[in-house]
Short mmCIF file of C-alpha atoms (C1' of nucleotides) in Angstrom, two decimals:
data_model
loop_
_atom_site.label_atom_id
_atom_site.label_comp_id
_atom_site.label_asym_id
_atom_site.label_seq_id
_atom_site.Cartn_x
_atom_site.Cartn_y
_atom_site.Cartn_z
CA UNK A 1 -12.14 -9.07 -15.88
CA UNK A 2 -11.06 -7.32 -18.79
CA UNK A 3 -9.76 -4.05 -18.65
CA UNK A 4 -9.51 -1.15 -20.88
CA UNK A 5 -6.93 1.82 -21.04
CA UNK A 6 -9.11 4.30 -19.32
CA UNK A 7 -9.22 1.28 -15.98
CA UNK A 8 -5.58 0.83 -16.49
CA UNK A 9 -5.07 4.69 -16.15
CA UNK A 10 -7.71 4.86 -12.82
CA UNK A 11 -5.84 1.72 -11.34
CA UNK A 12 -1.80 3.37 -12.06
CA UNK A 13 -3.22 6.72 -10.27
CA UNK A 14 -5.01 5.01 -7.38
CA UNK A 15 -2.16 2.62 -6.83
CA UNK A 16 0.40 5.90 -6.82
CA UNK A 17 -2.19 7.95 -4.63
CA UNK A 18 -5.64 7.01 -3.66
CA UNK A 19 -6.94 9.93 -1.52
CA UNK A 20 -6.95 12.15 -4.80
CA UNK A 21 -10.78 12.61 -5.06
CA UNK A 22 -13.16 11.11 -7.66
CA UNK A 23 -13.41 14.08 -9.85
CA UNK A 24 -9.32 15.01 -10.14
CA UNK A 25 -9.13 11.42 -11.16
CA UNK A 26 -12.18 11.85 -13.92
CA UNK A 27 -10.62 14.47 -15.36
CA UNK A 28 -7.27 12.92 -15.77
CA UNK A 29 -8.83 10.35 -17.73
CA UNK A 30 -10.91 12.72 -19.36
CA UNK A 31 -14.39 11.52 -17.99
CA UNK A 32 -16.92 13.26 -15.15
CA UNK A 33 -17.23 11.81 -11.71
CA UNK A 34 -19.83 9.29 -12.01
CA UNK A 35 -18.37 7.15 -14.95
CA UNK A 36 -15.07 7.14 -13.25
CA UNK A 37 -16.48 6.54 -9.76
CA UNK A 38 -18.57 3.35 -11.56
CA UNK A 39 -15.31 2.45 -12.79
CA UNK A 40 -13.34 2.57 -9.76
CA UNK A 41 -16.31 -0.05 -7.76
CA UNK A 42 -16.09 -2.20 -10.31
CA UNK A 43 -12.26 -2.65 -10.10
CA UNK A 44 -12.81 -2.84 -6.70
CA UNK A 45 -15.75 -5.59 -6.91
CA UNK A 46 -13.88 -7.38 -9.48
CA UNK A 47 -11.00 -7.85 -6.89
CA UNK A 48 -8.44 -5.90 -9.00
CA UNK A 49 -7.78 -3.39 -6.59
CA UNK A 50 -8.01 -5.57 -3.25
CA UNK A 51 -8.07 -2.44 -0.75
CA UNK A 52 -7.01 0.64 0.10
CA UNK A 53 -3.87 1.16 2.96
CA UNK A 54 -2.22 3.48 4.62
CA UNK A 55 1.64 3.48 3.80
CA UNK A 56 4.24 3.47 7.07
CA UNK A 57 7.74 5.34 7.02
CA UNK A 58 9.81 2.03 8.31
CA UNK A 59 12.41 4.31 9.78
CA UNK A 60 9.77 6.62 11.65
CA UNK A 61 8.46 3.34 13.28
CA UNK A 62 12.06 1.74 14.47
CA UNK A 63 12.11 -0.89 11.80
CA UNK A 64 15.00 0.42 9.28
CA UNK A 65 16.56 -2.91 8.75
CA UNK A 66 15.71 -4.91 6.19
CA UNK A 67 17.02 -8.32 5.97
CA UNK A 68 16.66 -11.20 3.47
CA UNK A 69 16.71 -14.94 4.80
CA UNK A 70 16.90 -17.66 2.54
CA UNK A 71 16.09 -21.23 4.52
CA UNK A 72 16.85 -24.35 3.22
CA UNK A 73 15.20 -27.78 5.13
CA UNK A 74 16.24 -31.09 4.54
CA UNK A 75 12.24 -32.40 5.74
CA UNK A 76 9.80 -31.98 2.63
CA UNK A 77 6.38 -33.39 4.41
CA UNK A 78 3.27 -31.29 4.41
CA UNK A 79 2.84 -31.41 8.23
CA UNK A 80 6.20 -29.94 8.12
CA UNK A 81 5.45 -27.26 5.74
CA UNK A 82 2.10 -26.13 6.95
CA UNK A 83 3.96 -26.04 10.55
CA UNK A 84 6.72 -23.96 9.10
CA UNK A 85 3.97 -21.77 7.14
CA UNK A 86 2.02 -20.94 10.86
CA UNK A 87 5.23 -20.33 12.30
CA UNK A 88 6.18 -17.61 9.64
CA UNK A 89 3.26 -16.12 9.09
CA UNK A 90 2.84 -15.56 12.95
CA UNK A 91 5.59 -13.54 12.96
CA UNK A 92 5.08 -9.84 12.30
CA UNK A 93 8.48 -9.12 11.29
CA UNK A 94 7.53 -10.70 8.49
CA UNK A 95 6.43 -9.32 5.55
CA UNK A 96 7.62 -10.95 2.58
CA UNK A 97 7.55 -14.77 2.39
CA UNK A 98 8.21 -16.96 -0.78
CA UNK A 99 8.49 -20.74 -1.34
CA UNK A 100 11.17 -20.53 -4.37
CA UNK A 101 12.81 -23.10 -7.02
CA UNK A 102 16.23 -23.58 -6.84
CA UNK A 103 18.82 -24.10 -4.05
CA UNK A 104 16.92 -22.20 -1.33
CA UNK A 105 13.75 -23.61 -0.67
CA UNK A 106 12.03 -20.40 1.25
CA UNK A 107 13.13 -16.66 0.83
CA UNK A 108 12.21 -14.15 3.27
CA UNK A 109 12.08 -10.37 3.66
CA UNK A 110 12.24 -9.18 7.60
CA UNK A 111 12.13 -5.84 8.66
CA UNK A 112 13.82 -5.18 12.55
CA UNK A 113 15.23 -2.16 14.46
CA UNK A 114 18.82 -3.38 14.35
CA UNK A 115 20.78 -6.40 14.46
CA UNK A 116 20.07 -7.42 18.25
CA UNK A 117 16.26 -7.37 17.24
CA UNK A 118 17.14 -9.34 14.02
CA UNK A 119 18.89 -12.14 16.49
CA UNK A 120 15.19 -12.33 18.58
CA UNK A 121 13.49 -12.92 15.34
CA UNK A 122 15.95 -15.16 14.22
CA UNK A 123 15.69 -17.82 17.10
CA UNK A 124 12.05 -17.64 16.77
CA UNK A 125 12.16 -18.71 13.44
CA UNK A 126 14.34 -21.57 14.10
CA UNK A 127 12.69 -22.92 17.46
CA UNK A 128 9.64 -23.31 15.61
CA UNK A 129 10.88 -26.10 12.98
CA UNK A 130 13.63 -27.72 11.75
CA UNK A 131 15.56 -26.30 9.46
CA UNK A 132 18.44 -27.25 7.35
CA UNK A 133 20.26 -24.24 6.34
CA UNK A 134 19.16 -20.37 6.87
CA UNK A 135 21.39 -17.84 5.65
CA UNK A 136 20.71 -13.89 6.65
CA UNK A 137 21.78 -10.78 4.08
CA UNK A 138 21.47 -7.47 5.33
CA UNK A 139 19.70 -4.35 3.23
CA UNK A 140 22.49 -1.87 3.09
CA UNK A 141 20.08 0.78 1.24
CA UNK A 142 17.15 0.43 -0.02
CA UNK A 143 17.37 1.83 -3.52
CA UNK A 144 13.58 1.27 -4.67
CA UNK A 145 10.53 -0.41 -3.10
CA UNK A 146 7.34 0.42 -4.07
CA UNK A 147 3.76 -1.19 -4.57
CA UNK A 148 2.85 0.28 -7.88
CA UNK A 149 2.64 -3.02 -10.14
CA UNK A 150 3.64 -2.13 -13.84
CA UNK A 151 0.34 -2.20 -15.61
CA UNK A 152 1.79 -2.70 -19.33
CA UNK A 153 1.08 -6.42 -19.44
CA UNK A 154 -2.74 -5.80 -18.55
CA UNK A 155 -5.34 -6.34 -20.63
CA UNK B 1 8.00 12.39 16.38
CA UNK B 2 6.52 10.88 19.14
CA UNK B 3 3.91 7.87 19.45
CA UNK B 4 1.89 6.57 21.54
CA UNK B 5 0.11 3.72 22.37
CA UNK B 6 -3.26 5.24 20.87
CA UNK B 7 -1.52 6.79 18.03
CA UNK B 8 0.20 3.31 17.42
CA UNK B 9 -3.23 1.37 17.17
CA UNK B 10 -4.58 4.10 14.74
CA UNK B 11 -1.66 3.31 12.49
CA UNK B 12 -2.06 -0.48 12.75
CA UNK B 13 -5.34 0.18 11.31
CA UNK B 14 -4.95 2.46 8.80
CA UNK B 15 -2.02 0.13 7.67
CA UNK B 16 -4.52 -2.58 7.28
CA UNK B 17 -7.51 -0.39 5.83
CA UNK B 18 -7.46 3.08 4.85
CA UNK B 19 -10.77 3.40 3.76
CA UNK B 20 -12.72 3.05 6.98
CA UNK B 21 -13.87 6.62 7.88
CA UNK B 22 -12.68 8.15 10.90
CA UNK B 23 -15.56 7.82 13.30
CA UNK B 24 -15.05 4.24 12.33
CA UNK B 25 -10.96 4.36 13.85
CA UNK B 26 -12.60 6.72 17.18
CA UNK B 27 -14.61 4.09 18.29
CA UNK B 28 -12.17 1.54 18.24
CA UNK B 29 -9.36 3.41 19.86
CA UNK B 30 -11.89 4.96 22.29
CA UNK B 31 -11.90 8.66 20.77
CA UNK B 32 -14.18 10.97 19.37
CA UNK B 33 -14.17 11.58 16.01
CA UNK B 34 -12.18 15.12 16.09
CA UNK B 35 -9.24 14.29 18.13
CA UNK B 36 -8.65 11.02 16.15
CA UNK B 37 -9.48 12.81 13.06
CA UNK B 38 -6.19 15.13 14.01
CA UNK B 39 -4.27 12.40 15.23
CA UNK B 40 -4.74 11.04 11.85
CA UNK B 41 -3.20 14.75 10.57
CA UNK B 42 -0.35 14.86 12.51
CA UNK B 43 1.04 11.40 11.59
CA UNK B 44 0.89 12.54 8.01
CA UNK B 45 2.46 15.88 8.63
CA UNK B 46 5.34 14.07 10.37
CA UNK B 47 5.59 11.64 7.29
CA UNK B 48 4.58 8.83 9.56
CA UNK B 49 1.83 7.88 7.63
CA UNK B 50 3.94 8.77 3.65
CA UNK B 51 0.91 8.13 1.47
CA UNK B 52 -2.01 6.28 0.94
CA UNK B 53 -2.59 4.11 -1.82
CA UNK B 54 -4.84 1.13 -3.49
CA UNK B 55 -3.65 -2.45 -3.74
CA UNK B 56 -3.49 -4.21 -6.91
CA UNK B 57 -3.95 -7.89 -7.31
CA UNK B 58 -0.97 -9.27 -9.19
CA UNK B 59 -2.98 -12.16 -11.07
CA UNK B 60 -5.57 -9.99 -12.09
CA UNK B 61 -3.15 -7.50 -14.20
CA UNK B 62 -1.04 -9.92 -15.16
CA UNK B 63 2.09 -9.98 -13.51
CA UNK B 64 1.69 -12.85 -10.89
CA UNK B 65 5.37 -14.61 -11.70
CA UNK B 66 8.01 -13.02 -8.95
CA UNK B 67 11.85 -13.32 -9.61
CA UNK B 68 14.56 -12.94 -7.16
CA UNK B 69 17.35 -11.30 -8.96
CA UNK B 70 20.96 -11.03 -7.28
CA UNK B 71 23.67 -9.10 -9.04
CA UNK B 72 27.44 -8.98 -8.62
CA UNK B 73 29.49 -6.68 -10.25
CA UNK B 74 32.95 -6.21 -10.57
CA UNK B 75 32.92 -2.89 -11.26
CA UNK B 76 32.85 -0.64 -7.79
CA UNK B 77 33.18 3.14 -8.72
CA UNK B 78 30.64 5.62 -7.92
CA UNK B 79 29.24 6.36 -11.75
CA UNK B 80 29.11 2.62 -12.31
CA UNK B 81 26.60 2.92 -9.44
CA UNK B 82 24.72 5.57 -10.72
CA UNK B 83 24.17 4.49 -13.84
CA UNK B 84 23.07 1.32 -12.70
CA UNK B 85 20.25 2.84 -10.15
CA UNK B 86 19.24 4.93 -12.84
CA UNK B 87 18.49 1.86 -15.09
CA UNK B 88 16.95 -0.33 -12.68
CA UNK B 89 14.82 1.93 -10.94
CA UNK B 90 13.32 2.98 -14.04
CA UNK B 91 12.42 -0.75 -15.26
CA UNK B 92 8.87 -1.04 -13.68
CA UNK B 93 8.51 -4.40 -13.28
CA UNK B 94 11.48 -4.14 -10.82
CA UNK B 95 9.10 -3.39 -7.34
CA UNK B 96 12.04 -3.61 -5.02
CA UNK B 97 15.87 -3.10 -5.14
CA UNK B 98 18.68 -3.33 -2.40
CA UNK B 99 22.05 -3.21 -2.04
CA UNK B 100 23.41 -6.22 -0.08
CA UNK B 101 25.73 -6.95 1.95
CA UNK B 102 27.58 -10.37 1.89
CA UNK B 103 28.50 -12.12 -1.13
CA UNK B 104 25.45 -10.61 -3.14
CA UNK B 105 25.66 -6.67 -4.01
CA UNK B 106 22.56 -6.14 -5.21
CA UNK B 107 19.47 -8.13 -4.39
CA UNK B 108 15.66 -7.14 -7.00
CA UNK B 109 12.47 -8.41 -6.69
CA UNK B 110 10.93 -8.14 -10.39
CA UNK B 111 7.16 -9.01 -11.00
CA UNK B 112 6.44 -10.34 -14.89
CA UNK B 113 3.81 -12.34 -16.47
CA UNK B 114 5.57 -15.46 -17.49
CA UNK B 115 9.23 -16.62 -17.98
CA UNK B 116 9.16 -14.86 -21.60
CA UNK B 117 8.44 -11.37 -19.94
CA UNK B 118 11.56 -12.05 -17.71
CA UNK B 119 13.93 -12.45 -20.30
CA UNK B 120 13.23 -9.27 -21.73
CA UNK B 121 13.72 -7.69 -18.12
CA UNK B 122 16.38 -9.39 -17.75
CA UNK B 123 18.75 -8.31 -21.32
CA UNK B 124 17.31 -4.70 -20.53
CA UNK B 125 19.07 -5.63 -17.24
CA UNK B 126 22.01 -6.69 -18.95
CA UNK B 127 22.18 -4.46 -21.51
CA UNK B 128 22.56 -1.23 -19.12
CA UNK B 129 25.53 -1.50 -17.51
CA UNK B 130 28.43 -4.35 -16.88
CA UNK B 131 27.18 -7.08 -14.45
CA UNK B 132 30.28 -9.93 -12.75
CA UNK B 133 27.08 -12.52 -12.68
CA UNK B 134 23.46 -12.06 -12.32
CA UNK B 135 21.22 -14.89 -10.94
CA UNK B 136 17.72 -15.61 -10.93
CA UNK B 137 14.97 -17.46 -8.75
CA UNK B 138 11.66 -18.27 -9.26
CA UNK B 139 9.11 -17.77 -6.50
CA UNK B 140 6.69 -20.82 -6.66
CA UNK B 141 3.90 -19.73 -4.10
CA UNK B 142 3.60 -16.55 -2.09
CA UNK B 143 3.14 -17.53 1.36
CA UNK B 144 2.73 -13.87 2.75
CA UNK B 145 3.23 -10.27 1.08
CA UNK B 146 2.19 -7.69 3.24
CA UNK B 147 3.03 -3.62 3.28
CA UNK B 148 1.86 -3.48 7.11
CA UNK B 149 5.07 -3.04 9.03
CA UNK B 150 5.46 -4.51 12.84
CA UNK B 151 4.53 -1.60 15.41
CA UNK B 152 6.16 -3.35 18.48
CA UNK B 153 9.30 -1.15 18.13
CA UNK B 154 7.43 2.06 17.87
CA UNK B 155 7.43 4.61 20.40
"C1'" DT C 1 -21.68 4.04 -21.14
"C1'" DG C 2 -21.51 8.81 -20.36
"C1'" DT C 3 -23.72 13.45 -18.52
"C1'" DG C 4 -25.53 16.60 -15.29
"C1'" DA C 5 -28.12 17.74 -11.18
"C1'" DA C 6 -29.79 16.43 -6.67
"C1'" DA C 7 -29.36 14.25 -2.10
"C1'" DT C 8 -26.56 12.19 1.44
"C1'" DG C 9 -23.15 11.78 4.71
"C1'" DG C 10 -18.48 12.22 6.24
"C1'" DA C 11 -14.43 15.38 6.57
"C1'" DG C 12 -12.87 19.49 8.34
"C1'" DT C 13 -13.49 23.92 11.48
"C1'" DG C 14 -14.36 26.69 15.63
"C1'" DC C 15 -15.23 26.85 20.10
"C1'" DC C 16 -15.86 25.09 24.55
"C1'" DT C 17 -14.39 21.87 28.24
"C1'" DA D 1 -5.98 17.17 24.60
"C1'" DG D 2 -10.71 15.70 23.91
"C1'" DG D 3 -15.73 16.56 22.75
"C1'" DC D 4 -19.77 18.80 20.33
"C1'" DA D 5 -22.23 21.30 16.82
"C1'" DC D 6 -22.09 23.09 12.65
"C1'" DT D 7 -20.61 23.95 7.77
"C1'" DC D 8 -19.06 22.42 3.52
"C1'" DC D 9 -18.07 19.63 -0.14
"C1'" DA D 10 -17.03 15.10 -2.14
"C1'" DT D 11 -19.33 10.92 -2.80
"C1'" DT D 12 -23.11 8.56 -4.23
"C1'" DT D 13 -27.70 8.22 -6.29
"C1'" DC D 14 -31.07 9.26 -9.86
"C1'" DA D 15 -33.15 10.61 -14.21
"C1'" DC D 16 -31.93 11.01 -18.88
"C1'" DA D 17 -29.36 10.74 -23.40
#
DNA sequence: TGTGAAATGGAGTGCCT
DNA sequence: AGGCACTCCATTTCACA
């Protein structure tokens, strides 16, 4: 789909704040309500804007800890991979997961009450394959995390 | 604040989908529309619920390459830090930053378009402030990126 | 594509239980 | 705390440029 500078404007407010209403969001981009609101469901029918969510305070719901686990395995198979890829994905702490190049082979991002919890999730992971290596680093502060995607490469 | 168990399923599914309309939520938490409506309220006055916001699809605005960066520095005094944050956090194709524990201080997740566009990110990097050693991986698939956290540890 | 007005339907309010 | 009835206003539709 191709975008112009007005969509790219409508997409870096909605993806900042979406409850603003149609018309503060017009006149931002210096149109009335129905162009912009014609705009807006055709990002969203084009699949540029996927949905719309609610945004959680980690701390307010006992999961402050963030923790990063790279994995290494030593099996490369596909059963092996799509049974590692279940297991993961099953698991709610979970809510980054990357395949990556180089010496770790999966990366992880976990979010846990505390260290105990951490341990739970931990032996979970490994009792459902077999891994090789997996190394935990802890999120001392979390210094910027956001889901705004920079929109300068657009087009 | 306080949360319970029906206040806890309304957030699992605003976390999910925001745009459903509150008679919508009522139903399936077994409320009326008013009560849940409030419910709603009060979880963003207590900052439970921080904003609400539309998802972007990475491909589809051009920034579907993800790079692990981890940074060590030599340098440990307080304006070195500052400085630093400052310059990262205002690079916006940096989405998340940590500092680390373990061998790694600092750990970024950037977002770019190709390899080119992470250079670029990278000398801006670079250029801001003295880095020990900065290394980068390459996420090859994305095998789950969520912003719904885990609501077993609520309460 | 954009504008303006009209209709629709959900959010928000007050009051009662 | 939850439910019901009502008001209000943003969203959505329509006719037109």
């Amino acid at each position: 789909m191709k975008l112009d500078a007005i969509d790219i404007r409508i997409l870096d407010i909605l993806q900042r704040d979406a409850e603003q209403q149609v018309a503060q969001i017009a006149e931002q981009v210096g149109l009335s309500s129905t162009p912009c609101w014609r705009r807006i469901q055709r990002l969203k029918e084009a699949g540029v804007i996927t949905r719309q969510v609610a945004l959680v305070d980690a701390r307010k719901v006992n999961v402050g800890v963030t923790v990063f686990v790279s994995v290494r395995t030593s099996v490369h198979t596909e059963a092996w991979f799509e049974t590692f890829k279940a297991t993961v994905q099953a698991i709610p702490e979970v809510v980054e997961f990357y395949r990556m190049s180089g010496d770790v082979d999966y990366l992880l991002r976990v979010v846990v009450p505390d260290i105990a919890a951490y341990d739970k999730v931990y032996k979970r992971l490994i009792a459902g394959t077999q891994l090789h290596d997996v190394s935990s680093s802890f999120a001392m502060e979390e210094l910027k995390l956001t889901t705004a995607l920079p929109l300068g490469y657009a087009s």
